[in-house]
PDB file of C-alpha atoms in Angstrom:
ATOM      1  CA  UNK A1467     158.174  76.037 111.466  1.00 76.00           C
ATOM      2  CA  UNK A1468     160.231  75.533 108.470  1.00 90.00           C
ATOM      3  CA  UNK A1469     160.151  79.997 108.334  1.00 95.00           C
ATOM      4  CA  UNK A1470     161.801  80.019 112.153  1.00 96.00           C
ATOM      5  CA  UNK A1471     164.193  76.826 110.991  1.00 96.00           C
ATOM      6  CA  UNK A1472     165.089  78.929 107.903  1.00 96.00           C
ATOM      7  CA  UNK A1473     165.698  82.893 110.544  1.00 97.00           C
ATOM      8  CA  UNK A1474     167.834  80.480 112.143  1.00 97.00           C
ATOM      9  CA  UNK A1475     169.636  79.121 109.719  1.00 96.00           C
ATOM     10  CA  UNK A1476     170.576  82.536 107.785  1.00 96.00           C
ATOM     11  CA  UNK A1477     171.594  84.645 111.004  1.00 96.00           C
ATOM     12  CA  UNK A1478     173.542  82.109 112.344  1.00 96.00           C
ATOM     13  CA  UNK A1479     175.727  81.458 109.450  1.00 96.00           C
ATOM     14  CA  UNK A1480     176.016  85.148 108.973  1.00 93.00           C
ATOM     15  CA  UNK A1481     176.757  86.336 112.264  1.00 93.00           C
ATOM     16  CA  UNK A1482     177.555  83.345 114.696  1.00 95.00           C
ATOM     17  CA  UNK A1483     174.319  84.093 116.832  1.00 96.00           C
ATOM     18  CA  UNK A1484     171.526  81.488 117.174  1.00 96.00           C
ATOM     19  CA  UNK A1485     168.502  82.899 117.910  1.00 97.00           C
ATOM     20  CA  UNK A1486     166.073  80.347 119.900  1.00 95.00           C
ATOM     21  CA  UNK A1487     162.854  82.075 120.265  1.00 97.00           C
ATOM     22  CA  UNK A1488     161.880  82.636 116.318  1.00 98.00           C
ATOM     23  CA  UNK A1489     158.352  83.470 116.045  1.00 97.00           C
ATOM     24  CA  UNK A1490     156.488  83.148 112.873  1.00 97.00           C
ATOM     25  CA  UNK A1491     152.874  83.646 111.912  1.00 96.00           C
ATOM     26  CA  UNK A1492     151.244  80.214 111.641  1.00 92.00           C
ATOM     27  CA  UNK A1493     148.768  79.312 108.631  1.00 90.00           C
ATOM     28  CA  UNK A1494     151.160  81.063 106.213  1.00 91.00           C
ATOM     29  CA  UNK A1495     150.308  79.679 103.134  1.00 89.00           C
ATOM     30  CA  UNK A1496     153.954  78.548 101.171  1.00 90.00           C
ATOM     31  CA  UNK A1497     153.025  80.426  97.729  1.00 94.00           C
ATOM     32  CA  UNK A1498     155.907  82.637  95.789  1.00 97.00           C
ATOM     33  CA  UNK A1499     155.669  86.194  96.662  1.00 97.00           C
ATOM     34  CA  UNK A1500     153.861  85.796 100.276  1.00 97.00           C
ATOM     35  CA  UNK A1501     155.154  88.351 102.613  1.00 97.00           C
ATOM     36  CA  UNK A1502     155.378  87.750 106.518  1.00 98.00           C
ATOM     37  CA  UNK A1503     157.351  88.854 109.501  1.00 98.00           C
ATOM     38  CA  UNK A1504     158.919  86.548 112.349  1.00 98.00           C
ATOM     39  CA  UNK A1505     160.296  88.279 115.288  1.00 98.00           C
ATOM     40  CA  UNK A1506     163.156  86.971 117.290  1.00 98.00           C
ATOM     41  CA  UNK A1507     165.836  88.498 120.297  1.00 97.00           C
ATOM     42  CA  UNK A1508     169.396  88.886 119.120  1.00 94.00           C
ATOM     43  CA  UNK A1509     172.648  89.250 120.920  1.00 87.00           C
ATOM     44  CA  UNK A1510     172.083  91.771 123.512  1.00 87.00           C
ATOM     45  CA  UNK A1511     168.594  90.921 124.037  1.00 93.00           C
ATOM     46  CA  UNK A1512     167.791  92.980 121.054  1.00 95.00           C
ATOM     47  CA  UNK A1513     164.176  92.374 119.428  1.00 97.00           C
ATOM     48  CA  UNK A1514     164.558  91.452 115.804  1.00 97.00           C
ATOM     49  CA  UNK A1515     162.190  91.526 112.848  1.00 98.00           C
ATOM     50  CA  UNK A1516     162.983  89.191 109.873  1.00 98.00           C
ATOM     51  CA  UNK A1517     161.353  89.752 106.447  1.00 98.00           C
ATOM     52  CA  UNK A1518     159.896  87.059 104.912  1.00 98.00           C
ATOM     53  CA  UNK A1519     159.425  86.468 101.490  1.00 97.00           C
ATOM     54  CA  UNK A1520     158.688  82.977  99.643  1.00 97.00           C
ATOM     55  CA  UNK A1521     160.921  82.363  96.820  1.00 97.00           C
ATOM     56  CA  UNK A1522     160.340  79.571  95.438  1.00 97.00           C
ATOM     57  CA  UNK A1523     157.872  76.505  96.199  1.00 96.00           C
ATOM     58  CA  UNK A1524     158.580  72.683  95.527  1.00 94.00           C
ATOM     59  CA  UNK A1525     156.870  69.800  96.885  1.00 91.00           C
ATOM     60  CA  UNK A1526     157.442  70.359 100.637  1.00 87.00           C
ATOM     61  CA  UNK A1527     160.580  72.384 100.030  1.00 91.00           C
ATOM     62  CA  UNK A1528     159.861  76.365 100.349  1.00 93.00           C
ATOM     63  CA  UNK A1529     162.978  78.868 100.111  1.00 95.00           C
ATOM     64  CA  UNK A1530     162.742  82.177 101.701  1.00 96.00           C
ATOM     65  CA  UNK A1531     164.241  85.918 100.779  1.00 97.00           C
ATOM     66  CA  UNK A1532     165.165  86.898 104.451  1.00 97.00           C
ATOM     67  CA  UNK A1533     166.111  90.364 105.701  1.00 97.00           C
ATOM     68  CA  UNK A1534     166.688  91.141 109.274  1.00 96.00           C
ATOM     69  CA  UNK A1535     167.082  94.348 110.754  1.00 95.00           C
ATOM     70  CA  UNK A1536     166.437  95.861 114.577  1.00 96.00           C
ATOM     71  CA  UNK A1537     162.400  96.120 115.396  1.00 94.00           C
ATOM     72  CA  UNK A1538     161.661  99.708 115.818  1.00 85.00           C
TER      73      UNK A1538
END
């Protein structure tokens, strides 16, 4: 949840497009250096993959490394 709040977050402020349908995996567990991928649809109904990678861990606080990029 926080993952999809965070996809959100980061392509909105870069590009003015908020994605609503973020998908992450769930049972992720929030440890630096874990790797996922959440999917979402971008502006022109465009699947998108967003690379996840945990930063940095603290308490209930977990910051991400996110790249995005067209799913091929």
């Amino acid at each position: 949840e926080g993952a999809a709040q965070s996809v959100v977050d980061l392509v909105s402020k870069q590009t003015g497009f908020k994605p609503n349908d973020v998908k992450c995996p769930s049972g992720v567990d929030a440890e630096v250096g874990k790797e996922f991928e959440c999917h979402f649809t971008g502006p022109e109904g465009k699947e998108y993959t967003a690379q996840m990678k945990v930063t940095k861990v603290q308490g209930d606080d977990v910051e991400f490394y996110i790249k995005t990029a067209p799913t091929k």
